[in-house]
Amino acid sequence: MRRFLLLIAILMLVATAARAVEPAERLADPGLEARARVISSQLRCLVCQNESIDESGADLAHDIRMFVRERLVAGNTNAAVIQAVVDRYGAFVLLKPPIEPATYVLWYGPPTLLAIGLLGTLIWLKRRQSTPAETAPLSTDEARRLDGLMRGNDA
Amino acid sequence: MITELGHFALILALFVAMIQSTVPMIGAARRHVGWMAVGRSCALIGFALTALAMLSLMHAYVTSDFTVINVIENSHTDKPLLYKITGVWGNHEGSMLLWVFMLSLCAAAVALFSDNLPPALRARVLAVQGMIAVGFLLFILLTSNPFLRTFPAAPNGNGLNPVLQDPGLAFHPPFLYLGYVGFSVAFAFAVAALIEGRVDAAWARWVRPWTLASWCALTIGIAMGSWWAYYTLGWGGWWFWDPVENASFMPWLVGTALIHSSIVVEKRDTLKSWTILLAIITFSLSLVGTFLVRSGVLTSVHAFATDPERGTFILLLLVAAIGGSLTLYAIRAPSLKGGGLFAPISREGALVLNNVLLSCGCATVFLGTLYPLFLDAMGGPKLSVGFPFFNRTFAPMMVPMIIAVGIGPMLAWKRGDLLGALQRLWVAYIATALVLLVAFYLTYGGPVLAVFGLGLAAWLGSAVLTEFAERVRLFRVPLGDSLRRAIHLPRSAYGMSFAHFGLAVSVAGFAASAWDKEAIEILKPGGSIAIAGYELTLESVTRVPGPNFMADDAAIRVTRDGKLVKMMHPERRFFPLQKQTTSETSIRTNFLTDLYVALGESDTQGDWTVRVYWKPLVPWIWIGCVIMAFGGVVSLSDRRWRVGAAARSARRGMAEPVTAAGE
Amino acid sequence: MKRLIYLLPLVLFLGLAGYFLVALRPNHDVHELPSVMIDKPAPVFDLAGLGDSKPLALDALKGHPFVLNFFASWCVPCRQEHPLLMRLATENHIPLYGIAYKDKPVDSNRLLASFGDPYRQVGIDQDGRVGLNFGVYGVPETYVIDSKGVIQKRFVGPLTAESVEKELLPLLKQLGRS
């Protein structure tokens, strides 16, 4: 644990000199460069957490940005470039987790939950409408208490 | 000496909290007035003691007492006074002390402003707060004591991380913690209500100001953190869906739901067990957030240096606090009776929809934040859950929510007239359509979703204004009458309008970020960059010494159509102590767009990397948050809810002594 | 039935607490990334040697299992594991090869000159490309590669006496036998 933080600290130390995508990294071809930016924004910087390599100043992010651009220049498709990075670092580098059995709960959980929530609320409302009102009238002391409050405010 | 005093005060505070957590609770059960009254004095004494502890740690920082380990690790004699003070909570131990200080502040506030509460309820609320205080005081004293000494004294300290030496971040934690911890009051009220087995309109009315106040503080705290990220990081990012950010966002979402559902309890005497659950969950999420940040189970940029032992301790606290309250909930909640018919198309129906959407939104954020941890715990693959996930799941849930926020306030209680409400919103349709058309025309070929987002903001903003106009019957009655109506509108109505309008303003800011422009160039002095009609010329870079850093200060002349707009001065600061460089950005705002300049590194030939961003509407994100929080404060000032309002009038003898009535 | 709904929050929370407990289990570093390169052929490299050392090429190393250590002079944790590497080289005589990751050769040389050189050969990976192909995300990282050039294990961060005794040496022994 401590080790890792130390590692990060060291890496950051070397890295702070750079900040996000550098002019020197850019490709001459604006079309390729635009693709590089799109790809970079989808890849996670491994040492800085939840930042994409496009945004990160870390040294490793710079290396991967260069790697991405070299592959693009070599004629790879966007998908092939991303796959090449995943082959080296694993699916962890993808900011958007792939949709696979291990992530079904992640991806389908929210819409399912919303459906259950809305449906449950509807059922609850239906039941509420059919049962005759069991309006609990305020008990005398509740009424007095509320009354006191209201009068206090109107004063 | 003063440090020992603080240490001793903290230990004493633990014993006082132990008394506060037991005696009043027993007193309430046995209806013993004297025992119940103990809670109040304990809360006040506890506050005085933790304040003393806080002050003595500050004293150690200000005087640079390098026999205190915590000061050695986080301070330095060269550090400016402001950061010596705020450095107190720039580390784990000190920030936990701030946490406990805020907790005791809340308990003291409850003790002071609760004359209108039935003594038994007050005693139980204070006892529950005492229990939370016991847990966290134990945690500080056993695992994270900031008062530990070392001899001989260190010659000097290690200094504070330069990134934290910033006014924005200096005041971000106090607001955030006030928000987190403030929800403990609602939590304590919920637990007390479960013990008593009674939730009524009066209860909702008592809880509301506390929830609102915490919500305002949390809103400001989150906004400050995001604003800090924006101007510090050097490229203008303001939200990363980072676990620690999410940890503060989740209580905000549920807290927002709580504010709304407690209105239903108050007005319609229903939704009780749900509101109680929300109150418990809101504070529970604050606790879970604390656990996530400090235990090291999640990876985050913001996390403190962590220690598994601390993690285990906080986990125990979680199980005691959350597990205990939810057990009580499982036992007592079924007997809480809700009354009243409940029509789907009504104000309360809209508030329920708000609750469903906000809760599902929070659950989504929760799932996204913790899913990597779940997979890891089950031996699954390592995954990242980044912004694309939240954009695809959380954002779509908020769209119907924002649409509904525009309509909900137009519906009447009990039975609303949806068609009528929709008809009365015709001005909002026109405004939305206009904004959509203009935005689409201006940004033709650009991102369509952003246009849609701006349309949503326009819808909400104009719907809020329409609703307000309806309330004062603008243009239907003579203007003087409208004015009179406006003056007599309750503050809470104004508060709602402000808060909803603030949301609209923020949404516009979020949406417009899709139109950001950037220009990154390597410039020699004299070179220039053009962006969005501006011309930025790097005139010179000079080296300027700061208090504990060396700065390279760039003078950049910004012109538009040949006329000088502003001289901007982005800096790179080198902190020799930490051997760390930070970037001090320069931002020129006209409240519609920001021009954002950051100085990058230089090469040996004296060329500098200059990053320039043009960001439309980005200031609106934080302006919107401020308006939202302001709405909360306005609502808080409503005399009906004002803390202690009833108490004051009771003292004036204008109402029956309510406290006696509660018995 | 109705009561069960009220029990649900508690059950969900206890489940969550259980996960937290698992996440907190000792000796488990949640931050450590497992390598996806395990059981895959090591990426081919052919690096210029440091100082007067020969070029370091994967093909030349195949034929017997070996240990590949990514290090750098700017990396503080590397210094922490350095004495251990020295012991591995001089006492255990393991075939240890080094790759100077993103480091100026002058600096790497100075490091090895002042702390001792545990490596049989050192390759220079100044642009970090070989590191990237291996999936290195922080130095030091240590790989155990078998005689066919297939990656068997990766250690992230400095090696410890414990990880060497319990994992590295037994693995090498087993690879040497087969």
PDB file of N, CA and C in Angstrom, chain B residues 470-511:
ATOM      1  N   GLU B 470     -46.622  33.261 -11.990  1.00  0.00           N
ATOM      2  CA  GLU B 470     -47.966  32.769 -11.675  1.00  0.00           C
ATOM      3  C   GLU B 470     -48.330  33.059 -10.225  1.00  0.00           C
ATOM      4  N   ARG B 471     -47.354  32.838  -9.358  1.00  0.00           N
ATOM      5  CA  ARG B 471     -47.610  33.025  -7.942  1.00  0.00           C
ATOM      6  C   ARG B 471     -48.003  34.457  -7.618  1.00  0.00           C
ATOM      7  N   VAL B 472     -47.306  35.399  -8.276  1.00  0.00           N
ATOM      8  CA  VAL B 472     -47.624  36.802  -7.972  1.00  0.00           C
ATOM      9  C   VAL B 472     -48.659  37.333  -8.958  1.00  0.00           C
ATOM     10  N   ARG B 473     -49.190  36.436  -9.797  1.00  0.00           N
ATOM     11  CA  ARG B 473     -50.189  36.779 -10.795  1.00  0.00           C
ATOM     12  C   ARG B 473     -49.755  37.973 -11.624  1.00  0.00           C
ATOM     13  N   LEU B 474     -48.520  37.896 -12.114  1.00  0.00           N
ATOM     14  CA  LEU B 474     -47.944  38.977 -12.903  1.00  0.00           C
ATOM     15  C   LEU B 474     -48.792  39.206 -14.158  1.00  0.00           C
ATOM     16  N   PHE B 475     -49.056  40.441 -14.483  1.00  0.00           N
ATOM     17  CA  PHE B 475     -49.817  40.872 -15.668  1.00  0.00           C
ATOM     18  C   PHE B 475     -51.278  40.462 -15.607  1.00  0.00           C
ATOM     19  N   ARG B 476     -51.709  39.802 -14.549  1.00  0.00           N
ATOM     20  CA  ARG B 476     -53.133  39.454 -14.453  1.00  0.00           C
ATOM     21  C   ARG B 476     -53.819  40.440 -13.529  1.00  0.00           C
ATOM     22  N   VAL B 477     -53.048  40.883 -12.567  1.00  0.00           N
ATOM     23  CA  VAL B 477     -53.578  41.881 -11.643  1.00  0.00           C
ATOM     24  C   VAL B 477     -52.671  43.103 -11.813  1.00  0.00           C
ATOM     25  N   PRO B 478     -53.102  44.271 -11.344  1.00  0.00           N
ATOM     26  CA  PRO B 478     -52.231  45.447 -11.456  1.00  0.00           C
ATOM     27  C   PRO B 478     -50.859  45.169 -10.859  1.00  0.00           C
ATOM     28  N   LEU B 479     -49.859  45.833 -11.399  1.00  0.00           N
ATOM     29  CA  LEU B 479     -48.475  45.575 -11.007  1.00  0.00           C
ATOM     30  C   LEU B 479     -48.271  45.753  -9.508  1.00  0.00           C
ATOM     31  N   GLY B 480     -48.938  46.757  -8.949  1.00  0.00           N
ATOM     32  CA  GLY B 480     -48.820  47.001  -7.510  1.00  0.00           C
ATOM     33  C   GLY B 480     -49.269  45.792  -6.714  1.00  0.00           C
ATOM     34  N   ASP B 481     -50.354  45.163  -7.161  1.00  0.00           N
ATOM     35  CA  ASP B 481     -50.858  43.966  -6.470  1.00  0.00           C
ATOM     36  C   ASP B 481     -49.840  42.837  -6.552  1.00  0.00           C
ATOM     37  N   SER B 482     -49.244  42.678  -7.744  1.00  0.00           N
ATOM     38  CA  SER B 482     -48.235  41.635  -7.918  1.00  0.00           C
ATOM     39  C   SER B 482     -47.086  41.860  -6.962  1.00  0.00           C
ATOM     40  N   LEU B 483     -46.697  43.129  -6.840  1.00  0.00           N
ATOM     41  CA  LEU B 483     -45.591  43.462  -5.964  1.00  0.00           C
ATOM     42  C   LEU B 483     -45.935  43.093  -4.527  1.00  0.00           C
ATOM     43  N   ARG B 484     -47.172  43.425  -4.151  1.00  0.00           N
ATOM     44  CA  ARG B 484     -47.585  43.113  -2.785  1.00  0.00           C
ATOM     45  C   ARG B 484     -47.564  41.600  -2.566  1.00  0.00           C
ATOM     46  N   ARG B 485     -48.059  40.884  -3.562  1.00  0.00           N
ATOM     47  CA  ARG B 485     -48.018  39.420  -3.462  1.00  0.00           C
ATOM     48  C   ARG B 485     -46.588  38.931  -3.325  1.00  0.00           C
ATOM     49  N   ALA B 486     -45.686  39.525  -4.121  1.00  0.00           N
ATOM     50  CA  ALA B 486     -44.284  39.096  -4.092  1.00  0.00           C
ATOM     51  C   ALA B 486     -43.693  39.310  -2.708  1.00  0.00           C
ATOM     52  N   ILE B 487     -44.058  40.448  -2.089  1.00  0.00           N
ATOM     53  CA  ILE B 487     -43.510  40.741  -0.766  1.00  0.00           C
ATOM     54  C   ILE B 487     -44.026  39.745   0.263  1.00  0.00           C
ATOM     55  N   HIS B 488     -45.288  39.343   0.088  1.00  0.00           N
ATOM     56  CA  HIS B 488     -45.874  38.468   1.097  1.00  0.00           C
ATOM     57  C   HIS B 488     -45.645  36.986   0.837  1.00  0.00           C
ATOM     58  N   LEU B 489     -45.017  36.673  -0.287  1.00  0.00           N
ATOM     59  CA  LEU B 489     -44.705  35.257  -0.536  1.00  0.00           C
ATOM     60  C   LEU B 489     -43.797  34.750   0.576  1.00  0.00           C
ATOM     61  N   PRO B 490     -44.029  33.539   1.053  1.00  0.00           N
ATOM     62  CA  PRO B 490     -43.130  33.027   2.095  1.00  0.00           C
ATOM     63  C   PRO B 490     -41.708  32.879   1.547  1.00  0.00           C
ATOM     64  N   ARG B 491     -40.737  33.041   2.451  1.00  0.00           N
ATOM     65  CA  ARG B 491     -39.339  32.932   2.026  1.00  0.00           C
ATOM     66  C   ARG B 491     -39.048  31.567   1.423  1.00  0.00           C
ATOM     67  N   SER B 492     -39.754  30.548   1.938  1.00  0.00           N
ATOM     68  CA  SER B 492     -39.458  29.214   1.430  1.00  0.00           C
ATOM     69  C   SER B 492     -39.797  29.109  -0.051  1.00  0.00           C
ATOM     70  N   ALA B 493     -40.824  29.859  -0.490  1.00  0.00           N
ATOM     71  CA  ALA B 493     -41.165  29.835  -1.911  1.00  0.00           C
ATOM     72  C   ALA B 493     -40.030  30.456  -2.711  1.00  0.00           C
ATOM     73  N   TYR B 494     -39.509  31.570  -2.208  1.00  0.00           N
ATOM     74  CA  TYR B 494     -38.362  32.191  -2.869  1.00  0.00           C
ATOM     75  C   TYR B 494     -37.187  31.227  -2.888  1.00  0.00           C
ATOM     76  N   GLY B 495     -36.971  30.576  -1.744  1.00  0.00           N
ATOM     77  CA  GLY B 495     -35.854  29.643  -1.645  1.00  0.00           C
ATOM     78  C   GLY B 495     -35.945  28.584  -2.723  1.00  0.00           C
ATOM     79  N   MET B 496     -37.158  28.015  -2.889  1.00  0.00           N
ATOM     80  CA  MET B 496     -37.337  26.977  -3.894  1.00  0.00           C
ATOM     81  C   MET B 496     -37.014  27.519  -5.280  1.00  0.00           C
ATOM     82  N   SER B 497     -37.570  28.711  -5.587  1.00  0.00           N
ATOM     83  CA  SER B 497     -37.338  29.277  -6.919  1.00  0.00           C
ATOM     84  C   SER B 497     -35.851  29.493  -7.159  1.00  0.00           C
ATOM     85  N   PHE B 498     -35.168  30.036  -6.166  1.00  0.00           N
ATOM     86  CA  PHE B 498     -33.728  30.267  -6.318  1.00  0.00           C
ATOM     87  C   PHE B 498     -32.994  28.954  -6.548  1.00  0.00           C
ATOM     88  N   ALA B 499     -33.292  27.959  -5.713  1.00  0.00           N
ATOM     89  CA  ALA B 499     -32.567  26.687  -5.813  1.00  0.00           C
ATOM     90  C   ALA B 499     -32.795  26.059  -7.184  1.00  0.00           C
ATOM     91  N   HIS B 500     -34.046  26.052  -7.645  1.00  0.00           N
ATOM     92  CA  HIS B 500     -34.335  25.443  -8.939  1.00  0.00           C
ATOM     93  C   HIS B 500     -33.695  26.248 -10.069  1.00  0.00           C
ATOM     94  N   PHE B 501     -33.731  27.567  -9.923  1.00  0.00           N
ATOM     95  CA  PHE B 501     -33.112  28.396 -10.959  1.00  0.00           C
ATOM     96  C   PHE B 501     -31.601  28.163 -10.990  1.00  0.00           C
ATOM     97  N   GLY B 502     -31.013  28.031  -9.813  1.00  0.00           N
ATOM     98  CA  GLY B 502     -29.575  27.759  -9.740  1.00  0.00           C
ATOM     99  C   GLY B 502     -29.235  26.468 -10.467  1.00  0.00           C
ATOM    100  N   LEU B 503     -30.098  25.457 -10.302  1.00  0.00           N
ATOM    101  CA  LEU B 503     -29.874  24.187 -11.006  1.00  0.00           C
ATOM    102  C   LEU B 503     -29.862  24.421 -12.512  1.00  0.00           C
ATOM    103  N   ALA B 504     -30.817  25.238 -12.983  1.00  0.00           N
ATOM    104  CA  ALA B 504     -30.883  25.535 -14.422  1.00  0.00           C
ATOM    105  C   ALA B 504     -29.580  26.184 -14.879  1.00  0.00           C
ATOM    106  N   VAL B 505     -29.083  27.140 -14.096  1.00  0.00           N
ATOM    107  CA  VAL B 505     -27.854  27.851 -14.463  1.00  0.00           C
ATOM    108  C   VAL B 505     -26.682  26.862 -14.541  1.00  0.00           C
ATOM    109  N   SER B 506     -26.591  25.976 -13.534  1.00  0.00           N
ATOM    110  CA  SER B 506     -25.507  24.990 -13.541  1.00  0.00           C
ATOM    111  C   SER B 506     -25.619  24.054 -14.739  1.00  0.00           C
ATOM    112  N   VAL B 507     -26.843  23.607 -15.033  1.00  0.00           N
ATOM    113  CA  VAL B 507     -27.020  22.683 -16.156  1.00  0.00           C
ATOM    114  C   VAL B 507     -26.537  23.332 -17.447  1.00  0.00           C
ATOM    115  N   ALA B 508     -26.834  24.625 -17.613  1.00  0.00           N
ATOM    116  CA  ALA B 508     -26.350  25.328 -18.803  1.00  0.00           C
ATOM    117  C   ALA B 508     -24.821  25.275 -18.849  1.00  0.00           C
ATOM    118  N   GLY B 509     -24.200  25.472 -17.682  1.00  0.00           N
ATOM    119  CA  GLY B 509     -22.739  25.421 -17.625  1.00  0.00           C
ATOM    120  C   GLY B 509     -22.196  24.051 -17.982  1.00  0.00           C
ATOM    121  N   PHE B 510     -22.859  22.990 -17.461  1.00  0.00           N
ATOM    122  CA  PHE B 510     -22.400  21.619 -17.779  1.00  0.00           C
ATOM    123  C   PHE B 510     -22.480  21.400 -19.290  1.00  0.00           C
ATOM    124  N   ALA B 511     -23.639  21.757 -19.855  1.00  0.00           N
ATOM    125  CA  ALA B 511     -23.889  21.450 -21.266  1.00  0.00           C
ATOM    126  C   ALA B 511     -22.886  22.169 -22.160  1.00  0.00           C
TER     127      ALA B 511
END
